[in-house]
mmCIF file of C-alpha atoms and ligand atoms in Angstrom:
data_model
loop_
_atom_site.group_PDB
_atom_site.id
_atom_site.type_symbol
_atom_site.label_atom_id
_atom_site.label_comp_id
_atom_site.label_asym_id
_atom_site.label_seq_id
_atom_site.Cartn_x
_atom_site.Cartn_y
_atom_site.Cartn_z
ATOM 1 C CA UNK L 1 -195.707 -21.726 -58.949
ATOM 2 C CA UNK L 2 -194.178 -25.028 -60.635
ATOM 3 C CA UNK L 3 -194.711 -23.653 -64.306
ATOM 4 C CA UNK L 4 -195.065 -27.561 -66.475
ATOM 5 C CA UNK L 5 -194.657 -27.416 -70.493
ATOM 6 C CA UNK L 6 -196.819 -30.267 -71.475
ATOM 7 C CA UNK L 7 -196.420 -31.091 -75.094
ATOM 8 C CA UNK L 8 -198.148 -34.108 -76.145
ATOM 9 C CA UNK L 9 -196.452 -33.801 -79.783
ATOM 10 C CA UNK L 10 -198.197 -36.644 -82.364
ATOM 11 C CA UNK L 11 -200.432 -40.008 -82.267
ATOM 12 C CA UNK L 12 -200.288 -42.108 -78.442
ATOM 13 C CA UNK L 13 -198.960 -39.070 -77.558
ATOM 14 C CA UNK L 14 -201.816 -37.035 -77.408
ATOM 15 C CA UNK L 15 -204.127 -39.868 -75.731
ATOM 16 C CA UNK L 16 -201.659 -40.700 -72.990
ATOM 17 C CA UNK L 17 -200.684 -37.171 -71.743
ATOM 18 C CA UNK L 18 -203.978 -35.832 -70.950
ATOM 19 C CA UNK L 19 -204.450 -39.137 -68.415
ATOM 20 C CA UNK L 20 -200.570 -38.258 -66.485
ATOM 21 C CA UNK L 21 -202.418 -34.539 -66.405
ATOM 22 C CA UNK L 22 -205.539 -36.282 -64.656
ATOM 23 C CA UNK L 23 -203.410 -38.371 -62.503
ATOM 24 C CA UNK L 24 -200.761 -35.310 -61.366
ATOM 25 C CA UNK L 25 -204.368 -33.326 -60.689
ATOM 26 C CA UNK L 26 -205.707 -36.193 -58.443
ATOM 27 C CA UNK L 27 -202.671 -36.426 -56.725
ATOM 28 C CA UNK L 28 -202.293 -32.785 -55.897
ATOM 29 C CA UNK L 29 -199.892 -31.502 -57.841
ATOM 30 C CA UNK L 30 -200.537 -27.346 -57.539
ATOM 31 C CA UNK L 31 -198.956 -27.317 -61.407
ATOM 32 C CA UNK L 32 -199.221 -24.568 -63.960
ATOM 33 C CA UNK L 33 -200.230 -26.705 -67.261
ATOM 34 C CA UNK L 34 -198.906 -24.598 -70.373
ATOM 35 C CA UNK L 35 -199.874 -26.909 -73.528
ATOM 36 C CA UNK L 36 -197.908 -26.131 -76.900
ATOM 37 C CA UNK L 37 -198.457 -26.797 -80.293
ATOM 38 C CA UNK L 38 -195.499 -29.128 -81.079
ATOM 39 C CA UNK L 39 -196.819 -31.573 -83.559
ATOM 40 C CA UNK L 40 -196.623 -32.868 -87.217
ATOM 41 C CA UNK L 41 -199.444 -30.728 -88.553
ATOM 42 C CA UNK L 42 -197.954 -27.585 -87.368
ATOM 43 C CA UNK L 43 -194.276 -28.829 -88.578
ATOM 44 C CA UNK L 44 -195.597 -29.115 -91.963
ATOM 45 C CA UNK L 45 -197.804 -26.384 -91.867
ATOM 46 C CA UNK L 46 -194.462 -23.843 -90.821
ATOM 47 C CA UNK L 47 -191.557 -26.390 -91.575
ATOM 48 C CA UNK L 48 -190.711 -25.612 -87.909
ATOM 49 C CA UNK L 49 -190.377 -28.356 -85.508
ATOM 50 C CA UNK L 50 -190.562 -26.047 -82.714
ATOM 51 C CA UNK L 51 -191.899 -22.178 -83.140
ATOM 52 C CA UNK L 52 -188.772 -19.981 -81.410
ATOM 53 C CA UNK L 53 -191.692 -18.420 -79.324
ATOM 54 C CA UNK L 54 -192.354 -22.000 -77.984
ATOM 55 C CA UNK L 55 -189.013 -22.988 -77.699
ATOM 56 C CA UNK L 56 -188.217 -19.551 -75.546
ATOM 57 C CA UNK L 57 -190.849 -20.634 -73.169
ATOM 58 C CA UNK L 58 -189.593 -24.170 -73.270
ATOM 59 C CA UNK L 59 -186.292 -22.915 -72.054
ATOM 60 C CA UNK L 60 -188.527 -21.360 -69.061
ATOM 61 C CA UNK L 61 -190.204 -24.056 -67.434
ATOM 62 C CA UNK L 62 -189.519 -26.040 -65.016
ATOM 63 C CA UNK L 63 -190.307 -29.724 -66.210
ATOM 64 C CA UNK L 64 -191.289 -30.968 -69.398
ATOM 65 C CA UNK L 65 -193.980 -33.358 -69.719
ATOM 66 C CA UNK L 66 -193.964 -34.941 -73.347
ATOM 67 C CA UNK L 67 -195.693 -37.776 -75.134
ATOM 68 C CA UNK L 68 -194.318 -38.772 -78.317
ATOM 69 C CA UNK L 69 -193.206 -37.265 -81.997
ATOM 70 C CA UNK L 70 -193.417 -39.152 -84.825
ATOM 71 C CA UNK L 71 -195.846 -38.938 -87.750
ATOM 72 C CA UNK L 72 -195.763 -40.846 -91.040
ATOM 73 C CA UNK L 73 -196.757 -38.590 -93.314
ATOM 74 C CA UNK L 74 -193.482 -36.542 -92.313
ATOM 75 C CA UNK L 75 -190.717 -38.928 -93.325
ATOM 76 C CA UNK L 76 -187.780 -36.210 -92.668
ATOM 77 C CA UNK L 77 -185.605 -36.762 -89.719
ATOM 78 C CA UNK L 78 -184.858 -33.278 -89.370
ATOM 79 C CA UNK L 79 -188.674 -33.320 -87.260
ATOM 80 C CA UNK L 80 -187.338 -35.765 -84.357
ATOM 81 C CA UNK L 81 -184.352 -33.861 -84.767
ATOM 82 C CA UNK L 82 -186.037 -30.589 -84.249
ATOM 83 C CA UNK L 83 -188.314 -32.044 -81.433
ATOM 84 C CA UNK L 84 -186.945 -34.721 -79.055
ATOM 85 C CA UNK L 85 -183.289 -34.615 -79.943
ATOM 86 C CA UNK L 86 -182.992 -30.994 -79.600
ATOM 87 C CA UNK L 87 -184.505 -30.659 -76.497
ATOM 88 C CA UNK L 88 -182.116 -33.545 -74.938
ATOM 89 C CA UNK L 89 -179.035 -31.610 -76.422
ATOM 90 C CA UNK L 90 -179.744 -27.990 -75.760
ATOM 91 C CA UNK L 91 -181.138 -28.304 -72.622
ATOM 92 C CA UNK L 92 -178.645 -30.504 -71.755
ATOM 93 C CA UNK L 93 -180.555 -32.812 -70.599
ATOM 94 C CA UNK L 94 -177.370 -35.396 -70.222
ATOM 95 C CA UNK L 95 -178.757 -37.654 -67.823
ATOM 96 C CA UNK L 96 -181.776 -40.585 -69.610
ATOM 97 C CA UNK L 97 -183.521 -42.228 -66.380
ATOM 98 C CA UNK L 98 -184.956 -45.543 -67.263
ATOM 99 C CA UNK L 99 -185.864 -47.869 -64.699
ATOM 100 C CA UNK L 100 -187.105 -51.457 -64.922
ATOM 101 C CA UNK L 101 -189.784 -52.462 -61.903
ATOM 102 C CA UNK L 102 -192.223 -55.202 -62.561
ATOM 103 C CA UNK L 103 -195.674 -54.602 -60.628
ATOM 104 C CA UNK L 104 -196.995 -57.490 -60.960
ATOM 105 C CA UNK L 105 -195.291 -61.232 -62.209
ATOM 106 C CA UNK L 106 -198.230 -61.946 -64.618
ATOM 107 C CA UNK L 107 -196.558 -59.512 -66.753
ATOM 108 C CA UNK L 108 -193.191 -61.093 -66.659
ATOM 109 C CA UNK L 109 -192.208 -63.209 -70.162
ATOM 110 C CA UNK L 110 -189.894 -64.955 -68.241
ATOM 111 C CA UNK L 111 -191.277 -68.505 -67.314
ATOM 112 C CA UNK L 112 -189.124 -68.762 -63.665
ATOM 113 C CA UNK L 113 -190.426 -67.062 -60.975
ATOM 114 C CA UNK L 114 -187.131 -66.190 -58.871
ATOM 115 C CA UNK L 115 -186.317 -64.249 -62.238
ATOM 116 C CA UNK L 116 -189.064 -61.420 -61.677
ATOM 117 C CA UNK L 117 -187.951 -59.360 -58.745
ATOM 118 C CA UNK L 118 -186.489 -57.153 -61.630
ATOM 119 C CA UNK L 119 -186.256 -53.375 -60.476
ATOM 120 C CA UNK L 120 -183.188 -51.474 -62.361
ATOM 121 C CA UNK L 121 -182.608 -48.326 -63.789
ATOM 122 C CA UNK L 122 -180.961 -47.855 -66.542
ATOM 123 C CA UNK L 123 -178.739 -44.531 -67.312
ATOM 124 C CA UNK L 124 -178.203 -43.965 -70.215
ATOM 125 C CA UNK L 125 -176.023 -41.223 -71.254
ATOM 126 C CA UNK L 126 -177.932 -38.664 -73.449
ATOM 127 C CA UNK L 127 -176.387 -35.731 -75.271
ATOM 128 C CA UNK L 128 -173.501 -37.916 -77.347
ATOM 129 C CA UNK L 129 -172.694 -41.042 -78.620
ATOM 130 C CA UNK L 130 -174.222 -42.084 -82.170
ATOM 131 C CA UNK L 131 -176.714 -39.016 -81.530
ATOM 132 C CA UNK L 132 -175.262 -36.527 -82.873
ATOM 133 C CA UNK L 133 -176.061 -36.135 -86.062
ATOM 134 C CA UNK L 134 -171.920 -35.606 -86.883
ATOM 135 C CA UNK L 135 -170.672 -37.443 -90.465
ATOM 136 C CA UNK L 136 -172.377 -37.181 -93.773
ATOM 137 C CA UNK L 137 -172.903 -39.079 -97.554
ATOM 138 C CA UNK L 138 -170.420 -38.967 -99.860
ATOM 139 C CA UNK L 139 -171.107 -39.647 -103.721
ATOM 140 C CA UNK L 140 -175.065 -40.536 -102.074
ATOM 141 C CA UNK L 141 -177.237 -42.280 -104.373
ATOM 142 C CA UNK L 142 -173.893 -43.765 -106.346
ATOM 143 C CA UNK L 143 -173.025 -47.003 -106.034
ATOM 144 C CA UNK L 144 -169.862 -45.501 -104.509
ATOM 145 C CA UNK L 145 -171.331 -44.097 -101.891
ATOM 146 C CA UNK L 146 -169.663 -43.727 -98.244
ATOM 147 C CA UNK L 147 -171.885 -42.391 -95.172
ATOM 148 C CA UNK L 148 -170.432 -41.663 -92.198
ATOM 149 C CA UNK L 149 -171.731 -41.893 -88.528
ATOM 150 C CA UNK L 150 -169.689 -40.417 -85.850
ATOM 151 C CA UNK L 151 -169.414 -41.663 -82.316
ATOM 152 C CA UNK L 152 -168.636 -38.663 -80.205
ATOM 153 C CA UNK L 153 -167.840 -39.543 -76.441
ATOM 154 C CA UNK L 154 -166.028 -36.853 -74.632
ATOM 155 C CA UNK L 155 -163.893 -36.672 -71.406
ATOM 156 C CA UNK L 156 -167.043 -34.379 -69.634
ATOM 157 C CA UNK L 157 -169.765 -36.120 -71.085
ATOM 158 C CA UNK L 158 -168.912 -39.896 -69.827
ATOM 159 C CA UNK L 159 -167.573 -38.366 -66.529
ATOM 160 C CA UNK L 160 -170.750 -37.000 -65.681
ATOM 161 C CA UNK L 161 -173.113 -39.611 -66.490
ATOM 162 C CA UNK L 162 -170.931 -42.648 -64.748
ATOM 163 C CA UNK L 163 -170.566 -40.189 -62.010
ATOM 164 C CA UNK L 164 -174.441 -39.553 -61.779
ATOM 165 C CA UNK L 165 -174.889 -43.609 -62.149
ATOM 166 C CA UNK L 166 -172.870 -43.962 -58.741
ATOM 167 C CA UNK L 167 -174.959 -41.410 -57.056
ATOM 168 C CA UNK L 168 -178.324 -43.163 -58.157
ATOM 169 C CA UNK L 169 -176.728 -46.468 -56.910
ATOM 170 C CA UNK L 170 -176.662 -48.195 -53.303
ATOM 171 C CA UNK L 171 -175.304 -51.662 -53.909
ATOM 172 C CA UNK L 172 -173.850 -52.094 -57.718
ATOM 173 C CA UNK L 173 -173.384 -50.508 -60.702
ATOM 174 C CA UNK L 174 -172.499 -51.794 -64.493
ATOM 175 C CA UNK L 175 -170.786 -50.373 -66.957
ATOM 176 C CA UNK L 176 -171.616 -51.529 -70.236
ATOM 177 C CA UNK L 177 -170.072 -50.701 -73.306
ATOM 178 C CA UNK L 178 -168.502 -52.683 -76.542
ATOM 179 C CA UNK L 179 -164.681 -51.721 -75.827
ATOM 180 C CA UNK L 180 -163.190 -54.697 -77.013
ATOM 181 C CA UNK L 181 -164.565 -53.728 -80.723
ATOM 182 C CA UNK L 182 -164.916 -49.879 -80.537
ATOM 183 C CA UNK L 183 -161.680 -49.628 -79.047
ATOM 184 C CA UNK L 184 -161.175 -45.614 -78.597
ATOM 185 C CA UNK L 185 -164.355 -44.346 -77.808
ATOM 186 C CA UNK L 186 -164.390 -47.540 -75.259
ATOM 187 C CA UNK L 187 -160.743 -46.822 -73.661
ATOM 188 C CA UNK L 188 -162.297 -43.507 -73.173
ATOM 189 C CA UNK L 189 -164.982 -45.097 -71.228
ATOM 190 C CA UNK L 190 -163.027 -47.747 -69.324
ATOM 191 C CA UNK L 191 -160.751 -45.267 -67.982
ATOM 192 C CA UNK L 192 -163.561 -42.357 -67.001
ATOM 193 C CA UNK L 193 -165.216 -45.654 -65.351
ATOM 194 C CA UNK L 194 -162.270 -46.818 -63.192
ATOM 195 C CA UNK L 195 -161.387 -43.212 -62.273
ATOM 196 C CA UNK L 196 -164.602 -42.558 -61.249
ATOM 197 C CA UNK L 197 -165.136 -45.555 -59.335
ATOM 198 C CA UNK L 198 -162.143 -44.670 -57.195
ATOM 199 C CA UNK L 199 -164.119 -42.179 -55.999
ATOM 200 C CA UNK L 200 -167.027 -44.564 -54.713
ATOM 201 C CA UNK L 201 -165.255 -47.376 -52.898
ATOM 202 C CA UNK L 202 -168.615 -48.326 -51.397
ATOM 203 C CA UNK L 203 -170.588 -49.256 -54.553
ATOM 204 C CA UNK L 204 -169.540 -52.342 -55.563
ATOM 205 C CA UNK L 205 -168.648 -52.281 -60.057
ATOM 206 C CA UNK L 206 -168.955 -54.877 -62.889
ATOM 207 C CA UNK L 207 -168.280 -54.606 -66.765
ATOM 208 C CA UNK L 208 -170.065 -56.201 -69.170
ATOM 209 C CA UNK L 209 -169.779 -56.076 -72.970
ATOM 210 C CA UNK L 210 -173.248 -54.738 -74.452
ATOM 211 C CA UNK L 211 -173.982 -58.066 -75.990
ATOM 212 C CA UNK L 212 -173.887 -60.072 -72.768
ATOM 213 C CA UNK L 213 -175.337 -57.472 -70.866
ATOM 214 C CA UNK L 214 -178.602 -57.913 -73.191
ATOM 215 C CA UNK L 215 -178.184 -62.094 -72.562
ATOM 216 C CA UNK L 216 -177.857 -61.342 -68.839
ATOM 217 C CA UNK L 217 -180.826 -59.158 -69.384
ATOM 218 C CA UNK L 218 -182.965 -61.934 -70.050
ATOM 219 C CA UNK L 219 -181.153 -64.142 -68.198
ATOM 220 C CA UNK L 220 -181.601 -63.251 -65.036
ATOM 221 C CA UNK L 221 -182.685 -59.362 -64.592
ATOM 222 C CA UNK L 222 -182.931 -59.353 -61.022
ATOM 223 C CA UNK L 223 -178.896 -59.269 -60.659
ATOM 224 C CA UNK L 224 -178.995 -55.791 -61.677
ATOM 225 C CA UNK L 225 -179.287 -52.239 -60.018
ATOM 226 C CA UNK L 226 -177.848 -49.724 -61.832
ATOM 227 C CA UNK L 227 -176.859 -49.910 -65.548
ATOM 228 C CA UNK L 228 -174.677 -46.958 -67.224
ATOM 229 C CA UNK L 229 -173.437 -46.860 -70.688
ATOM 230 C CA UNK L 230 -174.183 -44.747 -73.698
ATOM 231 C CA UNK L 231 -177.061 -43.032 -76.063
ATOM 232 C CA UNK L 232 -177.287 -45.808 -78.382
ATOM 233 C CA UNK L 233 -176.761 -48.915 -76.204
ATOM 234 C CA UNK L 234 -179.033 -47.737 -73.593
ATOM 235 C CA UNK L 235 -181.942 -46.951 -76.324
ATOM 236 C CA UNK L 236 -181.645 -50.787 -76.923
ATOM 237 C CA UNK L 237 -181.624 -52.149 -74.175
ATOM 238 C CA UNK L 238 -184.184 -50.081 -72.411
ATOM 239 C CA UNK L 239 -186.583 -51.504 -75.242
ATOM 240 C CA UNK L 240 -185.619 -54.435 -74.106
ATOM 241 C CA UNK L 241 -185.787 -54.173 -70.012
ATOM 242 C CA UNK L 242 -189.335 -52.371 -70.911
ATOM 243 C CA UNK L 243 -190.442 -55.614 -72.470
ATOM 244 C CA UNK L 244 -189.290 -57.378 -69.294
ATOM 245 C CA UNK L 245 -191.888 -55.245 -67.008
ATOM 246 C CA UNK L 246 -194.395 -55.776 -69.180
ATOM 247 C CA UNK L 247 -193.635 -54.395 -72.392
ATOM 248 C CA UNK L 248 -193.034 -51.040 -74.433
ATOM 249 C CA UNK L 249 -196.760 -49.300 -72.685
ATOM 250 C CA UNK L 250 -195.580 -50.048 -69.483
ATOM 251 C CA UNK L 251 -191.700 -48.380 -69.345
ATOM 252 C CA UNK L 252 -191.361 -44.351 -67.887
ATOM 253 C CA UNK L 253 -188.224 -42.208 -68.363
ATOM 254 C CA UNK L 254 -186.990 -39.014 -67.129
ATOM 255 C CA UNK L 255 -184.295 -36.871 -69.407
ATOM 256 C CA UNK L 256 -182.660 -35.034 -66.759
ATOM 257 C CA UNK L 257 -180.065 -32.447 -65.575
ATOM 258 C CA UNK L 258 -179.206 -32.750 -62.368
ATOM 259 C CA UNK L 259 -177.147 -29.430 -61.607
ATOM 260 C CA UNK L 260 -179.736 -27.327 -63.730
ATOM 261 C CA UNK L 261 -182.817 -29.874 -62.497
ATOM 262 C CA UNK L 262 -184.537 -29.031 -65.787
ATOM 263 C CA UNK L 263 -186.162 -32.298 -66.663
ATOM 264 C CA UNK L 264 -188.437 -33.580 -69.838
ATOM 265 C CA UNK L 265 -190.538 -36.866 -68.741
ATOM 266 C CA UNK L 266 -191.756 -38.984 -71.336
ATOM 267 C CA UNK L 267 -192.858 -42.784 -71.923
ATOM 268 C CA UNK L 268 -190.752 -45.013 -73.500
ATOM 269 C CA UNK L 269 -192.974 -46.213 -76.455
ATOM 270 C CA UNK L 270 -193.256 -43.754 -79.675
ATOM 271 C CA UNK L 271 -196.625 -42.719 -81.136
ATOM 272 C CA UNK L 272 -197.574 -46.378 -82.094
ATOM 273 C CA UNK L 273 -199.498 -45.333 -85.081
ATOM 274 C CA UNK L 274 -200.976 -49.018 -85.544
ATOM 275 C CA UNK L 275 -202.961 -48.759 -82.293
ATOM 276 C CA UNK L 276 -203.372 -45.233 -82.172
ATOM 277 C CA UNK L 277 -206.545 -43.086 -81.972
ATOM 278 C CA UNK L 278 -208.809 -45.827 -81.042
ATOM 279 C CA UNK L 279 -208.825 -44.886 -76.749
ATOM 280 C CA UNK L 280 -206.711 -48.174 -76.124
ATOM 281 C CA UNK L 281 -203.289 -47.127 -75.474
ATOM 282 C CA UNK L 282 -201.652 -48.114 -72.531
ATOM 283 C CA UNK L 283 -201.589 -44.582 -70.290
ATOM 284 C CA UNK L 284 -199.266 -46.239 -67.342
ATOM 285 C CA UNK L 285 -195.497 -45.293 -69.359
ATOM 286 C CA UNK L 286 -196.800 -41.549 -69.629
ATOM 287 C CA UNK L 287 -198.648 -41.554 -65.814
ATOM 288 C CA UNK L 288 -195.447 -43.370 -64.336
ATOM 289 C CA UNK L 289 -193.010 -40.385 -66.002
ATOM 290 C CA UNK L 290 -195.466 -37.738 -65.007
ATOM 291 C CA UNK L 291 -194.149 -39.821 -60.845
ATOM 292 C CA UNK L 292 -190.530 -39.908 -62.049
ATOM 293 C CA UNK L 293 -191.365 -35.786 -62.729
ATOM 294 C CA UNK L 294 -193.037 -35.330 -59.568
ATOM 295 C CA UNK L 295 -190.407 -36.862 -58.038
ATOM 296 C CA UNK L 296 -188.033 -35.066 -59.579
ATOM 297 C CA UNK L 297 -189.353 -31.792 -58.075
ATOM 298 C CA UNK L 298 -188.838 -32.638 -54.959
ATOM 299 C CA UNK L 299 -192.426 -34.549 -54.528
ATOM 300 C CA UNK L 300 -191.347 -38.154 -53.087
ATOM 301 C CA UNK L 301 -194.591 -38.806 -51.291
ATOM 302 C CA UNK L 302 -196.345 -38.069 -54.268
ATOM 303 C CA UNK L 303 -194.681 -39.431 -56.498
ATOM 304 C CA UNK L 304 -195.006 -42.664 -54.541
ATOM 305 C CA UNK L 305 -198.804 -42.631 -53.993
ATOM 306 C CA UNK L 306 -198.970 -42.455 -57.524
ATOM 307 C CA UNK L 307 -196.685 -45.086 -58.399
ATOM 308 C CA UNK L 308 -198.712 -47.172 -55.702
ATOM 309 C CA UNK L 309 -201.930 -46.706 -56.956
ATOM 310 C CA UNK L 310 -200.909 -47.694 -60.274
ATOM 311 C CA UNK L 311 -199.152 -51.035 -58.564
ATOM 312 C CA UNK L 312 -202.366 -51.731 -57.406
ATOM 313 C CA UNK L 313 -205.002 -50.771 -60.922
ATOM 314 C CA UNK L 314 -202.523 -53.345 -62.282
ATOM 315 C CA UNK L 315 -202.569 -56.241 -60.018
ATOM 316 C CA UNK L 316 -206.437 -55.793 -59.718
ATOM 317 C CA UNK L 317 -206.704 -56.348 -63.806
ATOM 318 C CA UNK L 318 -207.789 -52.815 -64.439
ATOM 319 C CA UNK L 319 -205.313 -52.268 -67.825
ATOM 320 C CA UNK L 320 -205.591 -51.788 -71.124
ATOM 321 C CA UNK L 321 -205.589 -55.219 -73.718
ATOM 322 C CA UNK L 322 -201.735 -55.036 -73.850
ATOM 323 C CA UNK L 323 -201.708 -55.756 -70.047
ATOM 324 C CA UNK L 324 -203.961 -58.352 -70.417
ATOM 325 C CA UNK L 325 -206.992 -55.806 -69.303
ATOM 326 C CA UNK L 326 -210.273 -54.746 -71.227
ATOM 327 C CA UNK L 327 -210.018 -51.134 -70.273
ATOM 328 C CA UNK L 328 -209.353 -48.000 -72.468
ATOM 329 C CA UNK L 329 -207.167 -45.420 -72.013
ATOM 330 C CA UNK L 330 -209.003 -42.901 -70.075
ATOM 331 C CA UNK L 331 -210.322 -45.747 -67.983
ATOM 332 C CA UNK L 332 -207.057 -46.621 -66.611
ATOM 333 C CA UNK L 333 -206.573 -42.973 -65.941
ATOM 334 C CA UNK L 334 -209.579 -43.158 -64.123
ATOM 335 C CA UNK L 335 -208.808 -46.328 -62.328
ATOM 336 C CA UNK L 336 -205.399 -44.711 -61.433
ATOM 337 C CA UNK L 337 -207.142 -41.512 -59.996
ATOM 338 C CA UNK L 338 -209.678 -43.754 -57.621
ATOM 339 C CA UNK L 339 -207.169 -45.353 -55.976
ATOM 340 C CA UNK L 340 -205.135 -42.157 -55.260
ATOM 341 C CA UNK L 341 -208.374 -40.593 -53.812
ATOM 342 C CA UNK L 342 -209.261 -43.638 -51.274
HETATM 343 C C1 IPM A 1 -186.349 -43.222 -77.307
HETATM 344 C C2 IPM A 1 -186.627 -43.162 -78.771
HETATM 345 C C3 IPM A 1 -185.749 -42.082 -79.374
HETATM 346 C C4 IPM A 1 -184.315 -42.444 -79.097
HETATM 347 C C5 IPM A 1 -185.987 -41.858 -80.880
HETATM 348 C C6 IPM A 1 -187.413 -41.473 -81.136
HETATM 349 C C7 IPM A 1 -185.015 -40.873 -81.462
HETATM 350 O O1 IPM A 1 -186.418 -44.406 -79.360
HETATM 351 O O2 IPM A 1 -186.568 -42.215 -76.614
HETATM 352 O O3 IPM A 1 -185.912 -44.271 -76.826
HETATM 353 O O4 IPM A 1 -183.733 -43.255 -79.820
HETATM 354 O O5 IPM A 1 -183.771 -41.917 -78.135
HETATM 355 MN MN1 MN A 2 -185.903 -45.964 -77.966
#
């Protein structure tokens, strides 16, 4: 039995999860649901972002399905450390799925229409980089102060995740990094990319500096397939590639390993506490990572019925208000659900 942690966590979180749960259901996914208490009340009721019995059975299952952390009444980073952060690193989860696909070119901001064919994936590497938490305050609160950030890229870590990016690619990838400024974690990277590329003469490669890869981005999206670079880059720019589909309710992504296959799925949006709570947050980001999961387990024809009926609740109008539909949350889920049973 296909044991699935499910962990909802804090605000959009807990409306959109329940709605990938009803979707996975109507699809026929023969799951074990385990829910946990991961949240903000029970971090500040223990001051433990995850409860070591939790975090034992975490270790134990085989996908994670999670909505989003983030509360602000706990303004202490060592929560999202504790949650989302530590999950990625010590499952080693190295491997941050994001793909791009616009389902329908209503919900395109870009005003020409040969620009909308967009379907990427971003892969963005996930257990370095600026992530780490490494470097510290010095003199903090002085006018003297220093902080330090550390960028940690190692020989391993961009090795595997450019190597990965050439497996998930048939025709191109791009490497994008900032090498001509950040010059030794980015030799690093230009030199794990050519070697690596060697080894895949039939995927054609292109570099682009992070800043013009975000101009091409809007540019013209449809010239890309497969983008790799690092943690922090690929946070940014899979903000902005989500806002290209449709924006920030629309975007799935799967953190994955692929030699271990554990996996934790989540949307790309955060708890949106503005717009929380009220039943009208976009479900399709959580329901479209509960596909990439599904998917990820070996499921491919499910995963693509469900990714096809929620092509088609969106190009029949049957959103939420952020996709231009009148429709709450667990109506979408519903409108998701009918189309997988016809
Ligand atoms: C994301 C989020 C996280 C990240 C935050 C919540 C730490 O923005 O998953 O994209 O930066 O990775
Ligand atoms: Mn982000």
């Amino acid at each position: 039995m296909t044991r699935i942690a499910v962990l909802p966590c804090d605000g959009a979180g807990k409306e959109v999860v329940p709605e990938a749960i009803k979707v996975l259901r109507a699809a026929g996914a023969d799951f074990e649901f385990q829910e946990y208490d991961v949240n903000a009340d029970q971090y500040m009721r223990t001051g433990e972002p995850i409860p070591p019995s939790t975090w034992t059975e975490l270790q134990l299952a085989d996908s994670i399905l999670f909505g989003a952390v983030g509360d602000p009444r706990v303004n202490d980073s060592a929560y999202l450390a504790g949650v989302l952060l530590r999950l990625r690193f010590e499952l080693d989860l190295y491997v941050n799925l994001r793909p791009a696909r616009l389902y329908d070119d209503r919900l395109s901001p870009l005003r020409r229409e040969d620009r909308r064919a967009i379907d990427l994936l971003i892969v963005r590497e996930n257990t370095e980089g600026l992530y780490v938490g490494m470097g510290g305050r010095f003199k903090a609160g002085t006018e003297d102060e220093v902080a330090i950030q550390e960028d940690l890229n190692t020989h391993l870590g961009v090795t595997r995740i450019i190597d990965y990016a050439f497996g998930a690619a048939r025709r191109e990838v791009v490497m994008v990094d900032k090498s001509n400024a950040m010059t030794h974690a980015g030799a690093l990277w230009q030199e794990r990319w050519k070697a690596v590329a060697k080894r895949h003469p039939e995927v054609k490669t292109r570099h682009l500096y992070v800043d013009a890869a975000a101009m091409q981005l809007v540019r013209d999206p449809t010239q890309f397939e497969v983008i790799v670079t690092g943690n922090l880059f690929g946070d940014i720019l899979s903000d902005l590639t989500a806002e290209l589909i449709g924006g920030m309710g629309i975007a799935p992504s799967g953190n994955v390993n692929p030699e271990t296959k554990r996996g934790l799925f989540e949307p790309v949006h955060g708890t949106a506490p503005d717009i929380a709570g009220k039943g009208i947050v976009n479900p399709i980001g959580a329901i479209l990572s509960a596909s990439m999961m599904v998917r990820h387990l070996g499921h491919t024809e499910m995963a693509g019925a469900i990714e096809g009926a929620v092509r088609s609740a969106i190009r029949d109008g049957e959103c939420t208000r952020d996709l231009g539909g009148a429709l709450s949350t667990s109506e979408v889920g519903d409108a998701v659900v009918r189309r997988l049973r016809d």
